[in-house]
Coordinates of C-alpha atoms (C1' of nucleotides) in Angstrom, one line a residue:
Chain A
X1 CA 11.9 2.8 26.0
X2 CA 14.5 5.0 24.4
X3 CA 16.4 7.5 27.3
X4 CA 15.4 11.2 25.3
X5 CA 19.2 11.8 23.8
X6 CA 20.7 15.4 24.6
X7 CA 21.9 18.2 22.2
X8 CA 25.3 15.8 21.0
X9 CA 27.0 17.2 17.6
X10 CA 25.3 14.8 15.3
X11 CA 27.1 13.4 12.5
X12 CA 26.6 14.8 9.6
X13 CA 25.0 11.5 8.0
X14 CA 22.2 12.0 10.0
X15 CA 22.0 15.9 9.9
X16 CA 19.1 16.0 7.7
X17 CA 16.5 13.6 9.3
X18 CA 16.0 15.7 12.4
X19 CA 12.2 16.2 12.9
X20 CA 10.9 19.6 12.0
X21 CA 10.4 20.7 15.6
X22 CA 13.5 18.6 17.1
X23 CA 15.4 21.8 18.3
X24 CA 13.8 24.2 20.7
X25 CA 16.8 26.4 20.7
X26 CA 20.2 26.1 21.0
X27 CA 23.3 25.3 18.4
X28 CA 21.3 23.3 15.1
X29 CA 23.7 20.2 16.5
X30 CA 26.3 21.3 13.4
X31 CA 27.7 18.2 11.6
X32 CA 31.6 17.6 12.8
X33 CA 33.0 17.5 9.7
X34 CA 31.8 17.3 5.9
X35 CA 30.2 14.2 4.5
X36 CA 32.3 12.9 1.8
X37 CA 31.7 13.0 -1.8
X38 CA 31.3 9.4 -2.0
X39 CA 29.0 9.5 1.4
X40 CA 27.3 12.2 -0.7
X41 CA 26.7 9.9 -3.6
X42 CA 25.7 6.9 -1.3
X43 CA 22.7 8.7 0.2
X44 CA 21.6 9.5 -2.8
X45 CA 21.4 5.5 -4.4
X46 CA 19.9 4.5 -0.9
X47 CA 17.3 7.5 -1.7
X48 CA 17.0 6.4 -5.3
X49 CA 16.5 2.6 -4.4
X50 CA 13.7 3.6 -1.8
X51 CA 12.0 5.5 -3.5
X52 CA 11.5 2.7 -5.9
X53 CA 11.2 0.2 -3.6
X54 CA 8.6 1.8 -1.0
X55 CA 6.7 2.8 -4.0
X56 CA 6.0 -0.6 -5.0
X57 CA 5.8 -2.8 -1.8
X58 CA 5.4 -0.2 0.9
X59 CA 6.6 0.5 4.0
X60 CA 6.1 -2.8 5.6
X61 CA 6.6 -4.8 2.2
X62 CA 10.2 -3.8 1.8
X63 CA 13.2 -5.4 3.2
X64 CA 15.5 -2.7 3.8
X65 CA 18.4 -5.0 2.5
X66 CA 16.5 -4.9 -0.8
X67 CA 16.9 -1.8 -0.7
X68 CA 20.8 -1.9 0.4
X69 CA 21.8 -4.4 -2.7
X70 CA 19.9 -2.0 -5.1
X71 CA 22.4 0.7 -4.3
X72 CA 25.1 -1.8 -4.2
X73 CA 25.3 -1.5 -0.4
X74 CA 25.5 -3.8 2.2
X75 CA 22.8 -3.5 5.2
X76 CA 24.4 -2.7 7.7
X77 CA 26.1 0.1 6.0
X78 CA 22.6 1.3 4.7
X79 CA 21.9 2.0 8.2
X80 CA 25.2 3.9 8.7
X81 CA 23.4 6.5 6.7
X82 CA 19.8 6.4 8.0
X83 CA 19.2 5.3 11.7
X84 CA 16.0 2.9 10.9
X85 CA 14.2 1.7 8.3
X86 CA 11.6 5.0 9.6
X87 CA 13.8 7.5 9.1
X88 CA 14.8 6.2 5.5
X89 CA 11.2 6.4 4.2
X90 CA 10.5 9.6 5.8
X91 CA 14.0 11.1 4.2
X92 CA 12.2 9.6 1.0
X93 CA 8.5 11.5 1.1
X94 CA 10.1 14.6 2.1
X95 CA 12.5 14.8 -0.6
X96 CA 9.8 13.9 -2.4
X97 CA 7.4 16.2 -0.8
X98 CA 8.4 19.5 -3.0
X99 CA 8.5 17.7 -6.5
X100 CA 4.2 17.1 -5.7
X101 CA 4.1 20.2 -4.7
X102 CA 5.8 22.6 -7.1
X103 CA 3.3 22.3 -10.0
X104 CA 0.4 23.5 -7.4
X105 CA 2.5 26.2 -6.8
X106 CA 3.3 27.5 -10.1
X107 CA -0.4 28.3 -10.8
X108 CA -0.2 32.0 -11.6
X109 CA -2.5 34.6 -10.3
X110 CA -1.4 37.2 -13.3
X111 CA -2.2 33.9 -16.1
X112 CA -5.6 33.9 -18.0
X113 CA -7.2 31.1 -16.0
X114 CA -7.5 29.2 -19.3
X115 CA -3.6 29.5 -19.5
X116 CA -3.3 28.8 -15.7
X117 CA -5.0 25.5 -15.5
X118 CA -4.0 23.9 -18.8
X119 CA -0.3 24.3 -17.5
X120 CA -1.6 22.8 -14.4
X121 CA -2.8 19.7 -16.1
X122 CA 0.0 19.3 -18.1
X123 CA 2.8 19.7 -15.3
X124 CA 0.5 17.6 -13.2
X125 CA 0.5 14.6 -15.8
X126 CA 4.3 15.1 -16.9
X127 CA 5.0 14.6 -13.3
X128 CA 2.9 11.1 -13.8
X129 CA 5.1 10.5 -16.7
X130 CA 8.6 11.2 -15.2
X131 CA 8.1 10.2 -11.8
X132 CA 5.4 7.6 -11.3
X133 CA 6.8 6.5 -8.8
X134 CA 7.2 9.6 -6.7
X135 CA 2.8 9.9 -7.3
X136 CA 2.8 6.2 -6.0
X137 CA 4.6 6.3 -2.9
X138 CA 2.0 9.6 -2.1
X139 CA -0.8 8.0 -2.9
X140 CA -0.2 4.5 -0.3
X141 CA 0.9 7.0 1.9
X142 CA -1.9 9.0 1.6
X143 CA -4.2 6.1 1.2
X144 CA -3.5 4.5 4.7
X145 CA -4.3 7.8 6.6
X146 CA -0.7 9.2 5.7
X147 CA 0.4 8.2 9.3
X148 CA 4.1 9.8 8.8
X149 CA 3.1 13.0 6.4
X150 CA -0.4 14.0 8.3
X151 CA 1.1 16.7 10.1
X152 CA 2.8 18.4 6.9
X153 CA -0.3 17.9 4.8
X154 CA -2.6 19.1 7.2
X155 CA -0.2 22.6 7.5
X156 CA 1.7 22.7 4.1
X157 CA -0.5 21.3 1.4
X158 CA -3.8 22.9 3.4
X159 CA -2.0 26.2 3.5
X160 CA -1.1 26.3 -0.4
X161 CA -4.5 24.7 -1.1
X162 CA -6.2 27.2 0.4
X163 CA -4.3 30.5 -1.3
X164 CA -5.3 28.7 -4.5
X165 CA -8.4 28.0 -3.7
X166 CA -9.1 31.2 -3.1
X167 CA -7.3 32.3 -6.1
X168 CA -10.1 30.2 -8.2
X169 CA -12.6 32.1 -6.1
X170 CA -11.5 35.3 -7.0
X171 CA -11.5 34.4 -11.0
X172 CA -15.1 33.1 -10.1
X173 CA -15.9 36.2 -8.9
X174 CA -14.5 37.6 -12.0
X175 CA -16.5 35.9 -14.3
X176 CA -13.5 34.3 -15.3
X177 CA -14.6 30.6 -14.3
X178 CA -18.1 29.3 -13.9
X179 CA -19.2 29.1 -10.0
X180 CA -18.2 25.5 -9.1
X181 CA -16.5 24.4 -5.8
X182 CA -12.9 25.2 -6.1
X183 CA -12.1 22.1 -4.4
X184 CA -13.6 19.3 -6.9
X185 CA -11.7 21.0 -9.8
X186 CA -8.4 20.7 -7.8
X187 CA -9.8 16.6 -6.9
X188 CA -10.6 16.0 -10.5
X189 CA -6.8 17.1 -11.9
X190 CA -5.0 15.2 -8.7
X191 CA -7.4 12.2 -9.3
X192 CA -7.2 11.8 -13.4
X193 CA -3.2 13.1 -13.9
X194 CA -2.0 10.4 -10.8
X195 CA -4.3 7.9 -12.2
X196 CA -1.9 7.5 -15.4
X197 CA 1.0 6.8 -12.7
X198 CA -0.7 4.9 -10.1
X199 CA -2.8 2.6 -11.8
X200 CA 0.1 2.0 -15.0
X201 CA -0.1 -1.3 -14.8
X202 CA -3.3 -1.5 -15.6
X203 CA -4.0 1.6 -18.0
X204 CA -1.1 -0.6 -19.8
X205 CA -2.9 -3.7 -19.3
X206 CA -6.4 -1.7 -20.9
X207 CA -5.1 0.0 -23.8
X208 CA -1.3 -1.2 -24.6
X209 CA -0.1 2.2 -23.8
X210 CA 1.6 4.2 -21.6
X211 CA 2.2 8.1 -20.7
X212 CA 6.1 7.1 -22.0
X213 CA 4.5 7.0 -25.5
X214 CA 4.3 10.3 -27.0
X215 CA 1.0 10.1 -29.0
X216 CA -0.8 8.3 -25.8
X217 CA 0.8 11.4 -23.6
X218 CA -1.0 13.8 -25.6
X219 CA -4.1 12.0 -26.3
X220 CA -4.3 11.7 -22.7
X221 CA -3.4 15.4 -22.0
X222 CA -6.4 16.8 -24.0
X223 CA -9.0 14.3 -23.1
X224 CA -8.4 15.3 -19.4
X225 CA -8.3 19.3 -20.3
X226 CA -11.5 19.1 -22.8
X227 CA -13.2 17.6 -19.8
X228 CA -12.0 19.7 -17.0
X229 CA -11.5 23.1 -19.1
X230 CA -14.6 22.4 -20.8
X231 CA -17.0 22.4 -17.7
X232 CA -15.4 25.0 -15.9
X233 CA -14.8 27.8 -18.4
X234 CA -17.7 29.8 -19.4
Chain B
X1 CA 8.9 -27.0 -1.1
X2 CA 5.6 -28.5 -0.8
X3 CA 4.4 -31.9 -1.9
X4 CA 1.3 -31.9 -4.3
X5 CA -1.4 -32.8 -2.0
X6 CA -4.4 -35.0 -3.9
X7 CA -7.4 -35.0 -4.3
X8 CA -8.1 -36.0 -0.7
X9 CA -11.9 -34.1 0.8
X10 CA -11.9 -31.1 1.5
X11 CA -12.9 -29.6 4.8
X12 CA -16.1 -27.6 4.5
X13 CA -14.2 -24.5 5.7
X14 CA -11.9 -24.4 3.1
X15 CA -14.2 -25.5 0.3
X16 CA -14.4 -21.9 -1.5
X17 CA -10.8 -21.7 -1.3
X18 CA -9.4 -23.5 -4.2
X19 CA -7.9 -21.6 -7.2
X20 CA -10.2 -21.4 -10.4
X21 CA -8.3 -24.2 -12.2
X22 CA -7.3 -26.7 -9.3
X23 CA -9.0 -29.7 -10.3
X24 CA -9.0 -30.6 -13.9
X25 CA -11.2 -33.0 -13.4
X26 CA -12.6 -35.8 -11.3
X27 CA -15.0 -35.2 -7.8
X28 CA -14.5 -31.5 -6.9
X29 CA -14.0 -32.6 -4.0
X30 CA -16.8 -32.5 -1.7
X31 CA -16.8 -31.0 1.9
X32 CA -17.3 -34.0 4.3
X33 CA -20.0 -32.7 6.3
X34 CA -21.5 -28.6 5.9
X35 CA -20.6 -26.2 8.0
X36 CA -22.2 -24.7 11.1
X37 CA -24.1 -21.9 11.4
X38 CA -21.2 -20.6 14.0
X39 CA -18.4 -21.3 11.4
X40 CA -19.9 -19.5 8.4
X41 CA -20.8 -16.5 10.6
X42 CA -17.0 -16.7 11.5
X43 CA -16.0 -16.8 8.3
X44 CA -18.0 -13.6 7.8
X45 CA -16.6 -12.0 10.2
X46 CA -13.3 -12.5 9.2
X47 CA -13.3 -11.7 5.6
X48 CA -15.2 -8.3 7.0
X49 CA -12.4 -7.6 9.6
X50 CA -9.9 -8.9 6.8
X51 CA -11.0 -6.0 4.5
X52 CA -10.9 -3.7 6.9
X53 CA -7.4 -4.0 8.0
X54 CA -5.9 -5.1 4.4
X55 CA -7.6 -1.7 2.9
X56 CA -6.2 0.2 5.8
X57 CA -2.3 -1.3 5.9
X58 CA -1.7 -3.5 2.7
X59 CA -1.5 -7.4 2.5
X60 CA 2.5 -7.1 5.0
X61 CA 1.3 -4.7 7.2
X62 CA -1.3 -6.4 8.4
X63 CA -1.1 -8.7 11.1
X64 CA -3.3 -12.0 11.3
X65 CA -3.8 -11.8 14.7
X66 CA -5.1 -8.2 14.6
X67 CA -7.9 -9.6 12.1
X68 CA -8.4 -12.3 14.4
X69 CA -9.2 -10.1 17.4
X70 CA -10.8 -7.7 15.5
X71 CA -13.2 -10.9 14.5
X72 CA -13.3 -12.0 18.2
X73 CA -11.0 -15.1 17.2
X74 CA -7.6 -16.6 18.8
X75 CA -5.0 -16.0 15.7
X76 CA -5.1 -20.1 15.6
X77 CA -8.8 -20.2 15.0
X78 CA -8.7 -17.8 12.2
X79 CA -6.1 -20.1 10.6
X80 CA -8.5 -22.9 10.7
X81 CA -11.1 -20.8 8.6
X82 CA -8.5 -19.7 6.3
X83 CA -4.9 -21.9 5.8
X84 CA -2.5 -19.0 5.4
X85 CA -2.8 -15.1 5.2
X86 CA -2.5 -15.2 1.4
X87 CA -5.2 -17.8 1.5
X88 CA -7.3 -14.7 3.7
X89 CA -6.1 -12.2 1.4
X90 CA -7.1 -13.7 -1.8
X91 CA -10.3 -14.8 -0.5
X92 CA -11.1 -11.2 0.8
X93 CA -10.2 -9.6 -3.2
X94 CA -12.4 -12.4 -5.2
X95 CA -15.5 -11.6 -2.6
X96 CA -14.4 -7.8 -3.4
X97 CA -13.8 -8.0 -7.1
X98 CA -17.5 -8.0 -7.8
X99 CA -18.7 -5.6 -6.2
X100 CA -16.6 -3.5 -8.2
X101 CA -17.1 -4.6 -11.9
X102 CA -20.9 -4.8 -11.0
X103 CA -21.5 -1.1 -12.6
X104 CA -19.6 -1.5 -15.4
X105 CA -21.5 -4.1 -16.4
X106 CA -24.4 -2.2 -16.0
X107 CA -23.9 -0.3 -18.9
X108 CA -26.5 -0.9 -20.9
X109 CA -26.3 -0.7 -24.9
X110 CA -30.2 0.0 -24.9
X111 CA -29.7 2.8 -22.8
X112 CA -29.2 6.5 -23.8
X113 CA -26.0 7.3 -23.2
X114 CA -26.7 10.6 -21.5
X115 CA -28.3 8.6 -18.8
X116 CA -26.4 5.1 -19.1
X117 CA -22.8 7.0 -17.9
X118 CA -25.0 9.4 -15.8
X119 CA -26.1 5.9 -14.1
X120 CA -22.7 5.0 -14.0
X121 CA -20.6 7.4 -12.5
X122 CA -23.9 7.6 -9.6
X123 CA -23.6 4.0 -8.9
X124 CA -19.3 3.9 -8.5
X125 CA -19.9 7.3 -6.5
X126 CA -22.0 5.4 -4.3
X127 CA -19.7 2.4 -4.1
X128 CA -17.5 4.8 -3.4
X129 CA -19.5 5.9 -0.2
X130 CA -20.7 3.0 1.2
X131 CA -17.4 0.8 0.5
X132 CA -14.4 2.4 0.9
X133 CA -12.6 -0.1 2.2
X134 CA -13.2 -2.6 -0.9
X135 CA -11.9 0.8 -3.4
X136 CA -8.8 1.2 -1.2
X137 CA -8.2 -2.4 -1.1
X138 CA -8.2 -2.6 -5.2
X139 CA -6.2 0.1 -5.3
X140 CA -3.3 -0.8 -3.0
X141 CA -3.8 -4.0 -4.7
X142 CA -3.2 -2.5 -8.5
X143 CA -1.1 0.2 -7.4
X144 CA 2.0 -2.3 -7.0
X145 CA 1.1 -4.7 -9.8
X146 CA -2.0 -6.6 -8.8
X147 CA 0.6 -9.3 -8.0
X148 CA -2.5 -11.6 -6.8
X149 CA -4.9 -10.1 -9.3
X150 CA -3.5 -10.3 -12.7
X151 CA -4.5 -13.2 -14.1
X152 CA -7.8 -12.2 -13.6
X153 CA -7.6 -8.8 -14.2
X154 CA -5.5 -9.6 -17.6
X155 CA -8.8 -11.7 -18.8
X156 CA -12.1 -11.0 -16.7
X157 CA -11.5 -7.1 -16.2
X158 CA -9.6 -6.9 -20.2
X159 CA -13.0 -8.3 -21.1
X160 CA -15.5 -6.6 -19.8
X161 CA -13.7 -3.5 -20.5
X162 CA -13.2 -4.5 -24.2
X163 CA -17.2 -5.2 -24.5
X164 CA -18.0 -1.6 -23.0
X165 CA -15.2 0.0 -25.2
X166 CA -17.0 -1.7 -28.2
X167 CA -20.1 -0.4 -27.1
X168 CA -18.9 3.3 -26.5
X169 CA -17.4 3.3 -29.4
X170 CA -20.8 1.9 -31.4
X171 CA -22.5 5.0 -30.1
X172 CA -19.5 7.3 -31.3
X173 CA -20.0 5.6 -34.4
X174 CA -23.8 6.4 -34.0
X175 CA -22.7 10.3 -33.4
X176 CA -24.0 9.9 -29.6
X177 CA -21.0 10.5 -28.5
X178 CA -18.0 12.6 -29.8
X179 CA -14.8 11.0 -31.0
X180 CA -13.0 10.4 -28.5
X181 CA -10.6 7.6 -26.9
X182 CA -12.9 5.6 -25.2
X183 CA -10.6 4.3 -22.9
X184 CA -9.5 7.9 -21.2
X185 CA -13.5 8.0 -20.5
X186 CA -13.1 5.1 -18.3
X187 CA -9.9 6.4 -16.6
X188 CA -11.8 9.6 -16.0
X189 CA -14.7 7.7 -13.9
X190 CA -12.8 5.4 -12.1
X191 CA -10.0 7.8 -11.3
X192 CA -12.5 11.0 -10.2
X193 CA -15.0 8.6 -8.5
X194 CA -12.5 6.6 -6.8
X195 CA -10.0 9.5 -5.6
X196 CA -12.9 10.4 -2.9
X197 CA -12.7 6.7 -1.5
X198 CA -8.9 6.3 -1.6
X199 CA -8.1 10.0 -1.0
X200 CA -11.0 10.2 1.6
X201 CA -8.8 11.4 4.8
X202 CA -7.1 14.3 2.1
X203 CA -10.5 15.1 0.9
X204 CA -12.2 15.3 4.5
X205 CA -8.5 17.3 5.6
X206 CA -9.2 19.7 2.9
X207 CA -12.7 20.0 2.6
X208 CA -14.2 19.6 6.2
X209 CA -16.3 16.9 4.3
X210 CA -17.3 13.5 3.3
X211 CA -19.3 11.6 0.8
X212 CA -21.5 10.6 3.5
X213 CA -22.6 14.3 3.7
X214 CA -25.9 13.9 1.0
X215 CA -25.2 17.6 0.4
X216 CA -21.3 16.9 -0.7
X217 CA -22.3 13.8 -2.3
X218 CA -24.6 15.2 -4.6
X219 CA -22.3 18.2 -5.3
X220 CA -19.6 16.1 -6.1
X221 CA -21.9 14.1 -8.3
X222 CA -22.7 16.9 -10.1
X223 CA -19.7 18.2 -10.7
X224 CA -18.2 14.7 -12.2
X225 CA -21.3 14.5 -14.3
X226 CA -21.1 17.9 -15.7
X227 CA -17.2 17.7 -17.1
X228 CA -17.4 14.3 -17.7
X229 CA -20.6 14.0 -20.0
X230 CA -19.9 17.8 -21.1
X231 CA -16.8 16.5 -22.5
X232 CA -17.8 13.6 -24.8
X233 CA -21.9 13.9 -25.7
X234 CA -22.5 16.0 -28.6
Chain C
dA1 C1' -26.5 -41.8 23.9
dC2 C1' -23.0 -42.2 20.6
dC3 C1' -20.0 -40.9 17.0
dA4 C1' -17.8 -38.4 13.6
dC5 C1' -16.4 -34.2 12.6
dA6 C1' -16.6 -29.1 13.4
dA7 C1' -14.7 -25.7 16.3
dT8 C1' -11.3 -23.9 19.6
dT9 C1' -7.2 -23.5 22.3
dG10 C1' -2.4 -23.0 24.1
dA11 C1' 2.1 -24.3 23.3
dT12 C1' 5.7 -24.0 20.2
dC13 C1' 8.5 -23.8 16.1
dG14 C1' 11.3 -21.5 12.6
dA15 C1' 12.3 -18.2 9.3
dA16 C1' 12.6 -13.4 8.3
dT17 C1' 14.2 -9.2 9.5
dG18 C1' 15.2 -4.7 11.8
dG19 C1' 18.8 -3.2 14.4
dT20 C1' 23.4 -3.3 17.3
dC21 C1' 28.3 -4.0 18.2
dA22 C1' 33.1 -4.2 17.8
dA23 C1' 36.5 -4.1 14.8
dG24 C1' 38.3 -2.7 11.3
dT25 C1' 39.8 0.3 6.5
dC26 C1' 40.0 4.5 4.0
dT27 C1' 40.9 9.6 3.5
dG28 C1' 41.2 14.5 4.0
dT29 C1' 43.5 17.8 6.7
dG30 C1' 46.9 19.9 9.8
Chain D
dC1 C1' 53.2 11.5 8.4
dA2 C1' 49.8 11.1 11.9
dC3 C1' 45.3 11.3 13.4
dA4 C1' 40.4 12.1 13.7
dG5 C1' 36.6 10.9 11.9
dA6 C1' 34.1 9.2 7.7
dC7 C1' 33.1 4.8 5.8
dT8 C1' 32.6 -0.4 5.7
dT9 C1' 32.0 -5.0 7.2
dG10 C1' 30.6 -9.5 9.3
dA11 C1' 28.9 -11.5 13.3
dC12 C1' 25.3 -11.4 16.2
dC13 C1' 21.0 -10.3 18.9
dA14 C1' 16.0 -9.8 19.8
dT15 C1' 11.7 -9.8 18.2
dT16 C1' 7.9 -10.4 15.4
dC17 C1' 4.9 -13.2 13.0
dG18 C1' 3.1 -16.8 10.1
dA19 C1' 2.2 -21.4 10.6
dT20 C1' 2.0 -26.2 12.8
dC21 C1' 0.6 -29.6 16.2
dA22 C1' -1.5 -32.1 19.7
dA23 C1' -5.2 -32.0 22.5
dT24 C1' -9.8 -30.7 24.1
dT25 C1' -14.5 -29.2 23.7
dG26 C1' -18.9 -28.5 21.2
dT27 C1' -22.6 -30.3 18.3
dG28 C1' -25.6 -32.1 14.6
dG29 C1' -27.4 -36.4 12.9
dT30 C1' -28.7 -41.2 13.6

DNA sequence: ACCACAATTGATCGAATGGTCAAGTCTGTG
DNA sequence: CACAGACTTGACCATTCGATCAATTGTGGT
């Protein structure tokens, strides 16, 4: 049982993992002093190395000293930045968080839907490209019931889903898109874009190519909007 | 280290447990005496649990004994079924693998194409329904380099797949199908059909339903087919 | 009824691993 | 220069968990 710890300063190399709702009121428990620029650079090889390593083992697969001697790190120091092995992978998927998210985001009300979802697609599967590990680490997160992230997905991600959801309504209404539930279309882009990231190995394995290769990119990029454009534009 | 044990018998209970190439030649070593009806009912019963809870929290986030309850078993007698937790593991992905490439090889080259994909994407939408687990499993399993599964992968899967790619690309050849990668219109199945089993608790968060709703199912269906086979018939 | 082997159990081991502690060293600021 | 607090380390603790072992019970076949 841990005893519920009161309002103390906190340090500032734990100032960003507070929890959402962890302040009723009161002073935001300021940092004492600055974080060094070497502390600075630390969190950010520990982020690095987790990211990489929760992506491919997990949560439970990875040994947070792995994770230490990738950013050149001793353990015990590792946890001089981030309380528990917890805290570190939630620090990772919310940093991550916003780099799923943005592409969603930038779909444009004022863009010919055409326009509109062909950016989509492509920011969606560049994101594959430059970050597969970022759509990996989602997806086992999301995949086991996303124990840590359910209460942001259920309130962020629904939230922005919705608003677009109803903006592809709206251009329905418009004649602009063919009548078709708004929420398969988004499915389909999520589902065929991650799929170049999450299941690399073996798209390399099939076809002896990856997103990294230029032609393969592109090929891939209009197979998936000929398909996707194609049924839902009238 | 372990010594290379010989080709002493078997026990019954661990008969289907040996790798594909363990005995070059010689007896294949014959149980001693068959099993009872109790123990293969066991054995069942684990390998069902076993899916259950590897789908659900990956090969190190399960624990044995939690498949051993969930079985009705004390952890000890599971491990007299099955000689480690790899050995459960492995034994859980063969029985799986299957039941996945089943459809694929379904595709039949005296089919219309129209209707052979049709057929297709119906039966790994349904495999996506009634077996989730065994689709999340594969995934988690490929996602971080099918560490267990590539040898087979690399040669049963690569085969299969090259035979259907032939064929695809014989009815491209045929002008049944438009030019088009054959490979991406694999990736497109597997990833759109497959996002509603892995994805399920996003999709249900988003959505409000499941593929077990007929009415969801069959609009889901739809919706696959029509981009899908929009894209690439004639 | 007997026997060989299947099935089951509880005790226990040992390695792996997350996390703590006390004792430092380094460094920016007053 | 002094000091507070950031940063680093190595020793150590506690627990979890996979696996083994010895011993006992159940059971199908002769």
């Amino acid at each position: 049982m841990l005893s519920q710890p009161v309002n103390r300063p906190l340090p500032m190399r734990h100032f960003a993992e507070e929890l959402p709702a962890a302040q009723p009121d009161g002073e935001p428990s300021t940092p004492v002093r600055a974080m060094t620029a070497a502390g600075e650079a630390n969190r950010e090889r520990i982020l690095d190395a987790a990211l990489a390593r929760f992506a491919r083992t997990g949560l439970s697969g990875t040994r947070i000293e792995a994770i230490a001697q990738d950013a050149g790190l001793s353990k015990t120091n590792l946890l001089y930045y981030f309380r528990s092995k917890n805290a570190l992978y939630l620090a990772v998927l919310t940093r991550t968080l916003d780099m799923w998210l943005e592409p969603l985001r930038a779909i444009d009300a004022d863009r010919d839907p055409r326009e509109a979802l062909g950016h989509y697609i492509t920011a969606k599967l560049e994101a594959a490209r430059d970050h597969p590990e970022a759509s990996r680490l989602f997806a086992l997160e999301v995949m086991q019931g996303a124990p840590m992230l359910s209460a942001v997905l259920a309130t962020d991600l629904k939230e922005l889903v919705d608003r677009k959801v109803a903006l592809l309504q709206l251009w329905q209404a418009e004649g602009r898109l063919k009548p078709h539930k708004p929420h398969h279309l988004l499915f389909q882009i999520w589902a065929t874009t991650q799929h170049y990231a999450d299941f690399a190995t073996q798209v390399e394995q099939l076809t002896g190519a990856s997103l990294a290769d230029p032609v393969f990119f592109q090929q891939t990029r209009e197979a998936i909007v000929a398909s996707i454009l194609g049924a839902v534009l009238p």
